[in-house]
mmCIF file of C-alpha atoms and ligand atoms in Angstrom:
data_model
loop_
_atom_site.group_PDB
_atom_site.id
_atom_site.type_symbol
_atom_site.label_atom_id
_atom_site.label_comp_id
_atom_site.label_asym_id
_atom_site.label_seq_id
_atom_site.Cartn_x
_atom_site.Cartn_y
_atom_site.Cartn_z
ATOM 1 C CA MET A 26 -8.992 8.304 -2.825
ATOM 2 C CA SER A 27 -10.565 11.549 -3.964
ATOM 3 C CA ASP A 28 -9.286 13.528 -6.850
ATOM 4 C CA ARG A 29 -8.263 16.503 -4.699
ATOM 5 C CA MET A 30 -6.200 14.292 -2.449
ATOM 6 C CA MET A 31 -4.614 12.571 -5.522
ATOM 7 C CA ARG A 32 -3.781 15.853 -7.009
ATOM 8 C CA GLN A 33 -1.799 17.099 -3.811
ATOM 9 C CA GLY A 34 0.273 13.780 -3.852
ATOM 10 C CA LEU A 35 1.159 14.358 -7.520
ATOM 11 C CA LEU A 36 1.981 17.876 -6.869
ATOM 12 C CA ARG A 37 4.177 16.795 -3.767
ATOM 13 C CA LEU A 38 5.972 14.284 -6.174
ATOM 14 C CA SER A 39 6.594 16.958 -9.099
ATOM 15 C CA THR A 40 7.960 19.279 -6.365
ATOM 16 C CA ILE A 41 10.646 16.699 -5.300
ATOM 17 C CA VAL A 42 11.776 15.947 -8.861
ATOM 18 C CA GLY A 43 11.816 19.945 -9.520
ATOM 19 C CA ILE A 44 13.989 20.318 -6.221
ATOM 20 C CA ALA A 45 16.426 17.761 -7.571
ATOM 21 C CA ALA A 46 16.390 19.373 -10.797
ATOM 22 C CA LEU A 47 17.695 22.639 -9.463
ATOM 23 C CA CYS A 48 20.413 20.983 -7.273
ATOM 24 C CA PRO A 49 22.392 18.928 -9.885
ATOM 25 C CA ALA A 50 25.861 19.634 -7.988
ATOM 26 C CA ALA A 51 24.473 18.647 -4.606
ATOM 27 C CA MET A 52 23.050 15.353 -6.057
ATOM 28 C CA ALA A 53 26.238 14.689 -7.820
ATOM 29 C CA ASP A 54 28.223 15.151 -4.647
ATOM 30 C CA ASP A 55 25.861 12.755 -2.723
ATOM 31 C CA LEU A 56 25.642 10.278 -5.315
ATOM 32 C CA GLY A 57 29.339 9.742 -6.397
ATOM 33 C CA GLY A 58 31.741 11.638 -4.355
ATOM 34 C CA SER A 59 31.349 9.700 -1.049
ATOM 35 C CA GLU A 60 32.768 6.390 -0.408
ATOM 36 C CA ALA A 61 29.823 6.184 2.355
ATOM 37 C CA CYS A 62 27.430 6.247 -0.464
ATOM 38 C CA LEU A 63 28.897 3.138 -2.245
ATOM 39 C CA ALA A 64 27.338 -0.059 -1.108
ATOM 40 C CA GLY A 65 29.586 -3.028 -0.968
ATOM 41 C CA LYS A 66 32.626 -3.199 -3.071
ATOM 42 C CA LEU A 67 31.356 -0.883 -6.069
ATOM 43 C CA GLN A 68 33.000 2.114 -7.617
ATOM 44 C CA ARG A 69 30.192 4.008 -9.230
ATOM 45 C CA ALA A 70 30.335 2.421 -12.916
ATOM 46 C CA ASP A 71 28.629 3.243 -16.072
ATOM 47 C CA TRP A 72 26.003 0.250 -15.609
ATOM 48 C CA VAL A 73 24.818 2.489 -12.524
ATOM 49 C CA GLN A 74 24.245 5.427 -14.623
ATOM 50 C CA SER A 75 22.758 3.595 -17.599
ATOM 51 C CA SER A 76 20.249 2.248 -15.289
ATOM 52 C CA LYS A 77 19.501 5.262 -12.886
ATOM 53 C CA ALA A 78 16.294 7.005 -12.777
ATOM 54 C CA LEU A 79 17.390 10.470 -12.934
ATOM 55 C CA ASP A 80 20.215 12.330 -14.883
ATOM 56 C CA GLU A 81 22.839 13.543 -12.313
ATOM 57 C CA GLU A 82 23.816 16.464 -14.138
ATOM 58 C CA THR A 83 20.269 17.949 -14.980
ATOM 59 C CA GLY A 84 17.860 16.005 -12.740
ATOM 60 C CA ARG A 85 15.963 14.903 -15.633
ATOM 61 C CA ASP A 86 14.051 11.754 -15.166
ATOM 62 C CA LEU A 87 15.495 9.249 -17.721
ATOM 63 C CA ARG A 88 12.953 6.705 -17.450
ATOM 64 C CA HIS A 89 10.079 6.509 -19.992
ATOM 65 C CA PHE A 90 6.781 6.594 -18.453
ATOM 66 C CA PRO A 91 5.237 4.149 -17.518
ATOM 67 C CA PRO A 92 8.749 3.166 -16.497
ATOM 68 C CA ASP A 93 10.202 0.459 -18.516
ATOM 69 C CA ARG A 94 9.669 -3.079 -17.174
ATOM 70 C CA ILE A 95 12.859 -4.763 -17.449
ATOM 71 C CA VAL A 96 11.761 -7.899 -15.425
ATOM 72 C CA ASP A 97 8.221 -9.110 -14.584
ATOM 73 C CA TYR A 98 7.807 -9.000 -10.844
ATOM 74 C CA LEU A 99 5.746 -12.146 -9.753
ATOM 75 C CA HIS A 100 5.566 -12.066 -6.020
ATOM 76 C CA MET A 101 6.866 -9.998 -3.068
ATOM 77 C CA LYS A 102 7.296 -11.666 0.367
ATOM 78 C CA LEU A 103 7.732 -9.060 3.034
ATOM 79 C CA GLN A 104 8.883 -10.315 6.535
ATOM 80 C CA MET A 105 8.841 -7.463 9.094
ATOM 81 C CA ARG A 106 9.683 -7.259 12.829
ATOM 82 C CA PHE A 107 8.304 -4.277 15.000
ATOM 83 C CA ASP A 108 10.064 -4.548 18.566
ATOM 84 C CA ASP A 109 8.137 -1.381 19.795
ATOM 85 C CA LEU A 110 5.809 0.882 17.779
ATOM 86 C CA ASP A 111 6.999 3.893 19.603
ATOM 87 C CA ASP A 112 10.547 3.192 18.200
ATOM 88 C CA MET A 113 9.035 4.132 14.685
ATOM 89 C CA ARG A 114 11.291 1.585 13.226
ATOM 90 C CA PHE A 115 11.394 -2.180 11.807
ATOM 91 C CA THR A 116 13.718 -4.690 10.269
ATOM 92 C CA ALA A 117 12.757 -6.476 7.296
ATOM 93 C CA THR A 118 13.640 -9.397 4.956
ATOM 94 C CA GLU A 119 12.079 -8.799 1.377
ATOM 95 C CA THR A 120 12.154 -11.475 -1.061
ATOM 96 C CA LEU A 121 11.192 -10.474 -4.671
ATOM 97 C CA ARG A 122 10.441 -13.246 -7.281
ATOM 98 C CA PHE A 123 10.660 -11.807 -10.793
ATOM 99 C CA GLU A 124 11.894 -13.153 -14.321
ATOM 100 C CA PRO A 125 13.548 -11.113 -17.006
ATOM 101 C CA ILE A 126 11.389 -9.916 -19.884
ATOM 102 C CA GLY A 127 12.357 -9.004 -23.474
ATOM 103 C CA THR A 128 16.062 -9.538 -22.900
ATOM 104 C CA ALA A 129 18.396 -10.956 -20.422
ATOM 105 C CA ALA A 130 18.817 -8.617 -17.406
ATOM 106 C CA SER A 131 22.044 -7.409 -16.605
ATOM 107 C CA ALA A 132 20.753 -4.453 -14.301
ATOM 108 C CA ILE A 133 17.620 -3.399 -12.509
ATOM 109 C CA THR A 134 16.818 -0.247 -10.652
ATOM 110 C CA LEU A 135 13.997 -0.346 -8.016
ATOM 111 C CA ASP A 136 12.584 2.561 -6.030
ATOM 112 C CA ALA A 137 13.788 2.648 -2.475
ATOM 113 C CA VAL A 138 14.114 5.976 -0.253
ATOM 114 C CA GLY A 139 15.588 6.201 3.039
ATOM 115 C CA LEU A 140 15.982 2.246 3.697
ATOM 116 C CA ASP A 141 19.245 1.106 5.281
ATOM 117 C CA ILE A 142 19.820 -1.863 2.930
ATOM 118 C CA THR A 143 22.316 -4.270 4.632
ATOM 119 C CA ALA A 144 22.431 -7.195 2.229
ATOM 120 C CA VAL A 145 21.186 -8.227 -1.270
ATOM 121 C CA THR A 146 21.575 -11.866 -2.300
ATOM 122 C CA LEU A 147 20.489 -14.134 -4.992
ATOM 123 C CA ASP A 148 20.690 -17.820 -4.528
ATOM 124 C CA ASN A 149 22.815 -17.011 -1.215
ATOM 125 C CA SER A 150 25.310 -15.039 -3.165
ATOM 126 C CA ALA A 151 25.993 -11.424 -2.613
ATOM 127 C CA VAL A 152 24.470 -9.093 -5.486
ATOM 128 C CA GLU A 153 26.502 -6.120 -6.382
ATOM 129 C CA HIS A 154 24.323 -3.029 -5.577
ATOM 130 C CA TYR A 155 24.323 0.479 -5.559
ATOM 131 C CA GLN A 156 21.970 2.713 -3.431
ATOM 132 C CA ASP A 157 21.286 6.520 -3.641
ATOM 133 C CA ASP A 158 18.783 8.790 -2.223
ATOM 134 C CA GLU A 159 15.767 7.447 -4.509
ATOM 135 C CA THR A 160 16.829 3.869 -5.833
ATOM 136 C CA LEU A 161 18.420 0.707 -5.472
ATOM 137 C CA THR A 162 20.393 -0.671 -8.542
ATOM 138 C CA LEU A 163 21.425 -4.316 -8.815
ATOM 139 C CA ARG A 164 23.835 -5.760 -11.144
ATOM 140 C CA PHE A 165 23.889 -9.393 -12.524
ATOM 141 C CA ASP A 166 27.048 -10.695 -14.192
ATOM 142 C CA PRO A 167 26.425 -12.793 -16.093
ATOM 143 C CA PRO A 168 22.906 -11.395 -17.024
ATOM 144 C CA LEU A 169 20.031 -13.349 -15.822
ATOM 145 C CA PRO A 170 18.550 -15.339 -18.568
ATOM 146 C CA LEU A 171 15.293 -14.478 -20.233
ATOM 147 C CA GLY A 172 12.039 -16.074 -18.881
ATOM 148 C CA GLN A 173 13.874 -17.895 -15.883
ATOM 149 C CA PRO A 174 12.381 -17.032 -12.441
ATOM 150 C CA GLN A 175 14.815 -15.647 -10.135
ATOM 151 C CA GLU A 176 14.744 -14.738 -6.364
ATOM 152 C CA ILE A 177 16.506 -11.705 -4.530
ATOM 153 C CA VAL A 178 16.583 -11.373 -0.896
ATOM 154 C CA ILE A 179 16.945 -7.724 0.292
ATOM 155 C CA GLU A 180 17.681 -7.285 4.178
ATOM 156 C CA TYR A 181 17.030 -3.853 5.384
ATOM 157 C CA VAL A 182 16.296 -1.292 8.314
ATOM 158 C CA CYS A 183 13.455 1.222 8.130
ATOM 159 C CA ASP A 184 13.872 3.779 10.666
ATOM 160 C CA HIS A 185 11.463 6.838 10.930
ATOM 161 C CA PRO A 186 10.335 6.814 7.376
ATOM 162 C CA TYR A 187 9.637 10.091 5.932
ATOM 163 C CA THR A 188 6.294 9.166 4.537
ATOM 164 C CA GLY A 189 4.546 6.038 3.192
ATOM 165 C CA LEU A 190 4.431 4.164 6.548
ATOM 166 C CA PHE A 191 3.077 6.416 9.433
ATOM 167 C CA PHE A 192 3.755 5.817 13.267
ATOM 168 C CA THR A 193 1.465 7.368 15.731
ATOM 169 C CA PRO A 194 3.232 7.167 19.055
ATOM 170 C CA SER A 195 1.314 6.315 22.106
ATOM 171 C CA SER A 196 0.739 9.085 24.853
ATOM 172 C CA PRO A 197 1.706 8.669 28.488
ATOM 173 C CA GLN A 198 -0.953 11.316 29.274
ATOM 174 C CA ALA A 199 -3.824 9.384 27.598
ATOM 175 C CA PRO A 200 -3.703 5.519 28.416
ATOM 176 C CA HIS A 201 -6.244 4.792 25.845
ATOM 177 C CA TYR A 202 -4.103 6.491 23.190
ATOM 178 C CA THR A 203 -2.068 3.507 22.098
ATOM 179 C CA ALA A 204 0.699 3.439 19.425
ATOM 180 C CA GLN A 205 -0.550 2.545 15.799
ATOM 181 C CA VAL A 206 1.094 2.186 12.476
ATOM 182 C CA HIS A 207 -0.781 2.668 9.146
ATOM 183 C CA SER A 208 0.474 2.862 5.356
ATOM 184 C CA HIS A 209 -0.484 5.110 2.446
ATOM 185 C CA GLY A 210 1.145 4.362 -0.927
ATOM 186 C CA GLN A 211 -0.880 6.344 -3.357
ATOM 187 C CA PRO A 212 0.513 7.575 -5.579
ATOM 188 C CA GLU A 213 4.325 6.700 -4.942
ATOM 189 C CA THR A 214 5.084 6.517 -1.313
ATOM 190 C CA ASN A 215 5.138 2.778 -0.434
ATOM 191 C CA ARG A 216 8.934 2.939 -1.685
ATOM 192 C CA HIS A 217 9.642 4.616 1.623
ATOM 193 C CA TRP A 218 8.986 1.329 3.625
ATOM 194 C CA PHE A 219 9.859 -1.511 1.154
ATOM 195 C CA VAL A 220 11.784 -1.840 -2.329
ATOM 196 C CA SER A 221 9.530 -1.651 -5.187
ATOM 197 C CA HIS A 222 8.902 -0.892 -8.978
ATOM 198 C CA ASP A 223 6.690 1.794 -7.493
ATOM 199 C CA PHE A 224 4.511 2.567 -10.525
ATOM 200 C CA PRO A 225 1.082 1.135 -11.415
ATOM 201 C CA ASN A 226 2.346 -0.600 -14.760
ATOM 202 C CA GLU A 227 3.354 -3.616 -12.582
ATOM 203 C CA ARG A 228 1.295 -6.093 -10.828
ATOM 204 C CA MET A 229 2.242 -9.006 -8.471
ATOM 205 C CA THR A 230 1.220 -11.118 -5.605
ATOM 206 C CA THR A 231 2.150 -10.031 -2.136
ATOM 207 C CA GLU A 232 2.610 -11.868 1.284
ATOM 208 C CA LEU A 233 3.329 -9.778 4.524
ATOM 209 C CA ILE A 234 4.542 -11.884 7.539
ATOM 210 C CA VAL A 235 4.514 -9.205 10.606
ATOM 211 C CA ASP A 236 6.062 -9.820 13.893
ATOM 212 C CA VAL A 237 4.552 -7.589 16.534
ATOM 213 C CA PRO A 238 4.350 -7.255 20.493
ATOM 214 C CA SER A 239 1.511 -9.495 21.676
ATOM 215 C CA GLY A 240 -1.861 -8.034 21.741
ATOM 216 C CA LEU A 241 -1.739 -5.691 18.562
ATOM 217 C CA ALA A 242 -3.915 -6.387 15.695
ATOM 218 C CA VAL A 243 -2.545 -6.424 12.090
ATOM 219 C CA SER A 244 -4.240 -6.194 8.890
ATOM 220 C CA SER A 245 -2.833 -6.353 5.355
ATOM 221 C CA ASN A 246 -4.099 -7.526 1.852
ATOM 222 C CA GLY A 247 -5.611 -10.522 1.095
ATOM 223 C CA ARG A 248 -6.521 -13.436 3.483
ATOM 224 C CA LEU A 249 -5.141 -14.060 6.973
ATOM 225 C CA VAL A 250 -2.992 -17.374 6.439
ATOM 226 C CA SER A 251 -2.098 -17.747 10.245
ATOM 227 C CA HIS A 252 -1.733 -15.900 13.528
ATOM 228 C CA ARG A 253 0.383 -17.013 16.464
ATOM 229 C CA ASP A 254 0.657 -15.420 19.657
ATOM 230 C CA ASP A 255 2.832 -16.676 22.509
ATOM 231 C CA GLY A 256 1.910 -14.180 25.019
ATOM 232 C CA ARG A 257 5.103 -12.116 24.278
ATOM 233 C CA ARG A 258 5.155 -11.796 20.553
ATOM 234 C CA ALA A 259 2.636 -12.266 17.764
ATOM 235 C CA VAL A 260 3.089 -13.312 14.207
ATOM 236 C CA TRP A 261 0.428 -12.226 11.652
ATOM 237 C CA HIS A 262 0.705 -13.784 8.035
ATOM 238 C CA TYR A 263 -1.410 -12.239 5.130
ATOM 239 C CA LEU A 264 -1.392 -13.575 1.430
ATOM 240 C CA GLN A 265 -2.692 -11.618 -1.337
ATOM 241 C CA ASP A 266 -2.649 -14.312 -4.039
ATOM 242 C CA LYS A 267 -4.322 -12.496 -6.957
ATOM 243 C CA PRO A 268 -1.855 -9.704 -8.383
ATOM 244 C CA HIS A 269 -2.450 -6.198 -7.552
ATOM 245 C CA VAL A 270 -0.167 -2.878 -7.748
ATOM 246 C CA TYR A 271 2.615 -1.715 -5.336
ATOM 247 C CA TYR A 272 0.428 1.478 -4.486
ATOM 248 C CA LEU A 273 -2.315 -0.588 -2.965
ATOM 249 C CA VAL A 274 -0.067 -2.764 -0.464
ATOM 250 C CA SER A 275 -1.322 -1.926 2.976
ATOM 251 C CA LEU A 276 -0.207 -2.414 6.508
ATOM 252 C CA VAL A 277 -2.109 -1.411 9.682
ATOM 253 C CA ILE A 278 -0.928 -2.157 13.288
ATOM 254 C CA GLY A 279 -2.660 -1.076 16.442
ATOM 255 C CA ARG A 280 -5.230 -1.881 19.287
ATOM 256 C CA PHE A 281 -8.724 -1.602 17.954
ATOM 257 C CA ALA A 282 -12.369 -2.595 18.412
ATOM 258 C CA GLU A 283 -13.484 -4.936 15.755
ATOM 259 C CA ILE A 284 -16.928 -5.175 14.302
ATOM 260 C CA ASP A 285 -18.206 -7.843 12.407
ATOM 261 C CA ILE A 286 -20.415 -6.544 9.843
ATOM 262 C CA GLY A 287 -20.886 -9.607 7.742
ATOM 263 C CA GLY A 288 -22.211 -13.160 8.343
ATOM 264 C CA ALA A 289 -24.772 -15.435 7.135
ATOM 265 C CA ASP A 290 -27.659 -13.162 7.696
ATOM 266 C CA SER A 291 -26.053 -10.414 5.633
ATOM 267 C CA ALA A 292 -26.900 -9.462 2.207
ATOM 268 C CA ARG A 293 -23.276 -10.892 1.228
ATOM 269 C CA PRO A 294 -22.830 -14.204 3.113
ATOM 270 C CA GLY A 295 -19.441 -15.783 2.871
ATOM 271 C CA LEU A 296 -17.162 -12.809 2.636
ATOM 272 C CA PRO A 297 -15.538 -11.844 5.856
ATOM 273 C CA MET A 298 -16.037 -8.238 6.813
ATOM 274 C CA THR A 299 -14.702 -6.463 9.664
ATOM 275 C CA VAL A 300 -14.542 -2.868 10.675
ATOM 276 C CA PHE A 301 -11.568 -1.728 12.953
ATOM 277 C CA THR A 302 -12.413 1.416 14.832
ATOM 278 C CA PRO A 303 -11.155 3.054 18.085
ATOM 279 C CA PHE A 304 -12.634 1.854 21.281
ATOM 280 C CA GLY A 305 -15.653 3.725 22.366
ATOM 281 C CA THR A 306 -17.079 4.328 18.942
ATOM 282 C CA GLU A 307 -18.199 0.716 18.307
ATOM 283 C CA ALA A 308 -22.076 1.677 18.338
ATOM 284 C CA HIS A 309 -21.819 4.627 15.995
ATOM 285 C CA VAL A 310 -19.672 2.714 13.457
ATOM 286 C CA ALA A 311 -21.625 -0.450 13.607
ATOM 287 C CA MET A 312 -24.687 1.839 12.442
ATOM 288 C CA THR A 313 -22.921 3.804 9.893
ATOM 289 C CA PHE A 314 -20.889 0.751 8.311
ATOM 290 C CA ARG A 315 -23.902 -1.708 8.469
ATOM 291 C CA ARG A 316 -24.919 -1.507 4.872
ATOM 292 C CA THR A 317 -21.564 -2.418 3.411
ATOM 293 C CA PRO A 318 -22.664 -5.994 2.615
ATOM 294 C CA ASP A 319 -25.976 -4.765 0.725
ATOM 295 C CA MET A 320 -23.429 -2.336 -1.251
ATOM 296 C CA ILE A 321 -21.260 -5.241 -2.174
ATOM 297 C CA ALA A 322 -24.094 -7.503 -3.098
ATOM 298 C CA TYR A 323 -25.343 -4.550 -5.310
ATOM 299 C CA PHE A 324 -22.123 -3.719 -6.997
ATOM 300 C CA GLU A 325 -21.600 -7.480 -7.757
ATOM 301 C CA ALA A 326 -24.865 -7.443 -9.657
ATOM 302 C CA LEU A 327 -24.147 -4.106 -11.249
ATOM 303 C CA PHE A 328 -20.870 -4.950 -12.463
ATOM 304 C CA ASP A 329 -21.541 -8.699 -13.114
ATOM 305 C CA GLU A 330 -18.490 -9.447 -11.565
ATOM 306 C CA PRO A 331 -18.041 -11.014 -7.920
ATOM 307 C CA PHE A 332 -16.168 -9.039 -5.235
ATOM 308 C CA PRO A 333 -12.575 -9.696 -6.212
ATOM 309 C CA TRP A 334 -10.801 -10.240 -3.015
ATOM 310 C CA ASP A 335 -10.812 -12.804 -0.137
ATOM 311 C CA LYS A 336 -12.017 -10.408 2.498
ATOM 312 C CA TYR A 337 -13.060 -6.836 3.229
ATOM 313 C CA HIS A 338 -11.528 -4.888 5.914
ATOM 314 C CA GLN A 339 -12.384 -1.196 6.705
ATOM 315 C CA LEU A 340 -9.800 0.389 9.176
ATOM 316 C CA ILE A 341 -10.322 3.693 10.971
ATOM 317 C CA VAL A 342 -7.086 4.916 11.926
ATOM 318 C CA ARG A 343 -5.418 8.040 13.639
ATOM 319 C CA ASN A 344 -3.396 10.734 11.642
ATOM 320 C CA PHE A 345 -4.613 9.487 8.303
ATOM 321 C CA ALA A 346 -4.131 12.342 6.044
ATOM 322 C CA ALA A 347 -5.949 11.234 2.917
ATOM 323 C CA GLY A 348 -9.804 10.789 3.975
ATOM 324 C CA ALA A 349 -9.977 7.238 2.898
ATOM 325 C CA MET A 350 -7.892 4.911 0.838
ATOM 326 C CA GLU A 351 -8.971 1.791 -1.308
ATOM 327 C CA ASN A 352 -6.110 -0.509 -0.534
ATOM 328 C CA THR A 353 -6.776 -3.983 -1.854
ATOM 329 C CA SER A 354 -9.235 -5.634 0.334
ATOM 330 C CA ALA A 355 -8.304 -3.487 3.278
ATOM 331 C CA THR A 356 -9.675 0.214 2.912
ATOM 332 C CA THR A 357 -8.212 2.825 5.272
ATOM 333 C CA PHE A 358 -10.452 5.689 6.726
ATOM 334 C CA ALA A 359 -9.507 8.831 8.756
ATOM 335 C CA THR A 360 -10.198 9.002 12.492
ATOM 336 C CA SER A 361 -13.272 11.494 11.699
ATOM 337 C CA PHE A 362 -15.154 8.401 10.168
ATOM 338 C CA ALA A 363 -15.455 7.049 13.783
ATOM 339 C CA ARG A 364 -17.907 9.874 14.280
ATOM 340 C CA THR A 365 -18.935 11.282 10.927
ATOM 341 C CA PRO A 366 -22.746 11.279 10.042
ATOM 342 C CA LEU A 367 -24.260 8.322 8.335
ATOM 343 C CA ALA A 368 -25.016 10.248 5.182
ATOM 344 C CA VAL A 369 -21.465 11.338 4.595
ATOM 345 C CA THR A 370 -19.849 7.776 5.758
ATOM 346 C CA GLU A 371 -22.058 5.722 3.400
ATOM 347 C CA GLY A 372 -21.056 7.697 0.219
ATOM 348 C CA ILE A 373 -17.378 7.264 1.201
ATOM 349 C CA ILE A 374 -17.895 3.638 1.745
ATOM 350 C CA ALA A 375 -19.490 3.179 -1.555
ATOM 351 C CA HIS A 376 -16.784 5.257 -3.426
ATOM 352 C CA GLU A 377 -13.909 3.071 -1.558
ATOM 353 C CA LEU A 378 -15.801 -0.040 -2.314
ATOM 354 C CA THR A 379 -16.300 0.702 -5.960
ATOM 355 C CA HIS A 380 -12.524 1.099 -6.240
ATOM 356 C CA GLN A 381 -12.051 -2.584 -5.108
ATOM 357 C CA TRP A 382 -13.236 -3.239 -8.860
ATOM 358 C CA PHE A 383 -12.161 -0.086 -10.573
ATOM 359 C CA GLY A 384 -8.385 0.874 -9.391
ATOM 360 C CA ASP A 385 -7.720 -2.331 -7.473
ATOM 361 C CA LEU A 386 -8.957 -5.204 -9.801
ATOM 362 C CA VAL A 387 -8.375 -3.099 -12.892
ATOM 363 C CA THR A 388 -5.602 -0.524 -12.491
ATOM 364 C CA CYS A 389 -4.643 2.467 -14.750
ATOM 365 C CA LYS A 390 -1.380 1.780 -16.325
ATOM 366 C CA SER A 391 -0.121 5.230 -15.681
ATOM 367 C CA TRP A 392 -1.361 8.307 -13.638
ATOM 368 C CA GLU A 393 -2.702 10.184 -16.514
ATOM 369 C CA HIS A 394 -5.391 7.472 -16.643
ATOM 370 C CA LEU A 395 -6.323 7.789 -13.068
ATOM 371 C CA TRP A 396 -9.690 9.395 -14.084
ATOM 372 C CA PRO A 397 -11.383 6.213 -14.946
ATOM 373 C CA ASN A 398 -10.675 4.926 -11.491
ATOM 374 C CA GLU A 399 -12.246 8.069 -9.994
ATOM 375 C CA GLY A 400 -14.883 8.566 -12.383
ATOM 376 C CA TRP A 401 -15.931 4.872 -11.733
ATOM 377 C CA ALA A 402 -15.907 5.338 -7.932
ATOM 378 C CA SER A 403 -17.917 8.770 -8.180
ATOM 379 C CA TYR A 404 -20.325 6.637 -10.239
ATOM 380 C CA GLY A 405 -20.628 3.836 -7.579
ATOM 381 C CA GLU A 406 -20.975 6.531 -4.926
ATOM 382 C CA ALA A 407 -24.026 7.981 -6.730
ATOM 383 C CA THR A 408 -25.719 4.994 -7.792
ATOM 384 C CA SER A 409 -25.431 3.288 -4.337
ATOM 385 C CA SER A 410 -27.161 6.295 -2.945
ATOM 386 C CA ALA A 411 -29.941 6.281 -5.355
ATOM 387 C CA HIS A 412 -30.423 2.348 -5.346
ATOM 388 C CA ILE A 413 -29.287 1.018 -2.005
ATOM 389 C CA ILE A 414 -28.683 3.945 0.520
ATOM 390 C CA MET A 415 -31.957 5.978 0.003
ATOM 391 C CA PRO A 416 -34.306 2.663 -0.397
ATOM 392 C CA LEU A 417 -32.827 0.919 2.502
ATOM 393 C CA SER A 418 -33.231 4.158 4.542
ATOM 394 C CA ARG A 419 -36.847 4.717 3.663
ATOM 395 C CA GLY A 420 -37.504 0.928 4.119
ATOM 396 C CA LEU A 421 -35.759 0.575 7.560
ATOM 397 C CA ALA A 422 -36.609 3.431 9.533
ATOM 398 C CA THR A 423 -36.602 7.205 8.597
ATOM 399 C CA ASN A 424 -35.197 8.038 11.832
ATOM 400 C CA THR A 425 -31.793 6.602 11.181
ATOM 401 C CA VAL A 426 -31.104 9.334 8.627
ATOM 402 C CA SER A 427 -33.115 12.224 9.979
ATOM 403 C CA LYS A 428 -31.561 11.838 13.474
ATOM 404 C CA CYS A 429 -27.941 11.949 12.632
ATOM 405 C CA CYS A 430 -27.998 14.200 9.394
ATOM 406 C CA ALA A 431 -30.700 16.647 10.164
HETATM 407 ZN ZN1 LIG B 712 -11.321 7.588 -5.219
#
């Protein structure tokens, strides 16, 4: 993502914290005064306060940054069901595998905003939990022993998320304008659609199993394990089996034209590469994205490191606010890239592609170190232009560039 978009995201985040700091009384009422706010059997207890993210009196953030890692999150399996994309909601079962580090774990706090959490279990037994506007806190009594893997299962409903997961409804006046869903997690908005340690100092493998109406395409991180479609419902199963960070977890659902830009004859055979684009834009997008294999081969040689992931999707979606975003193995682009001139598009492709190494394979531990991610991406954009884009343009046909960018 560009520096400007990232600064805007962090500004929004600091504004939310600032508003909370101005309203301690309102927060205290919401958090502690209402029985409706208490999940399960709990009265608010000291252990909740001791592991909370914010001081209720002052709004001050109690966590050290990067936030303390009480446990090591190893794997997230997220099973989701969308009955109808126009409903703007889904039900989910999230399984988190983790192990305590440093000491036995008596309580952990996860980021979760606006999720209707209906159950939390560990080994089929209910877990005491407390939810407020920002977090979900779990209590373990006796504490979970050091170094032993555990699995918690969280059942919830996500209904009209405020941000993080964006629903574009269909339009009765435009039959081709079909419903879509896309995510955008940077810097800290994925917490609006799944429970997470939503900060880049934690990495884990992820797995999304997405149940949608038949005929819809689904993209997420990693490789496609399976796809079943019985003509009524379809289930897509993606596995990201190399660890990555929460903000790069991605989901896109919709109807797209799919363009295969890889293949045995490409500069990077063996790596599946598909571009998802609105119907009717296939010819332009096939032209503007066609050098992606050349760029991947070039960066592999330049960085002396193979492309890190199992496939590379590039997805052009509606109402995407951030220009383009380097989600692990599945970069998202704004609708404008279905029509954007070649010279502009190729620079952004190179930028997001460089992030697959710098940002995704190697990730900043905290946001003040974001600049190496963006510095490398800017370097990749420039060097690709000098060593790949311009030489290929001269070698192929000058009319390719001159026609679209004059
Ligand atoms: Zn970037």
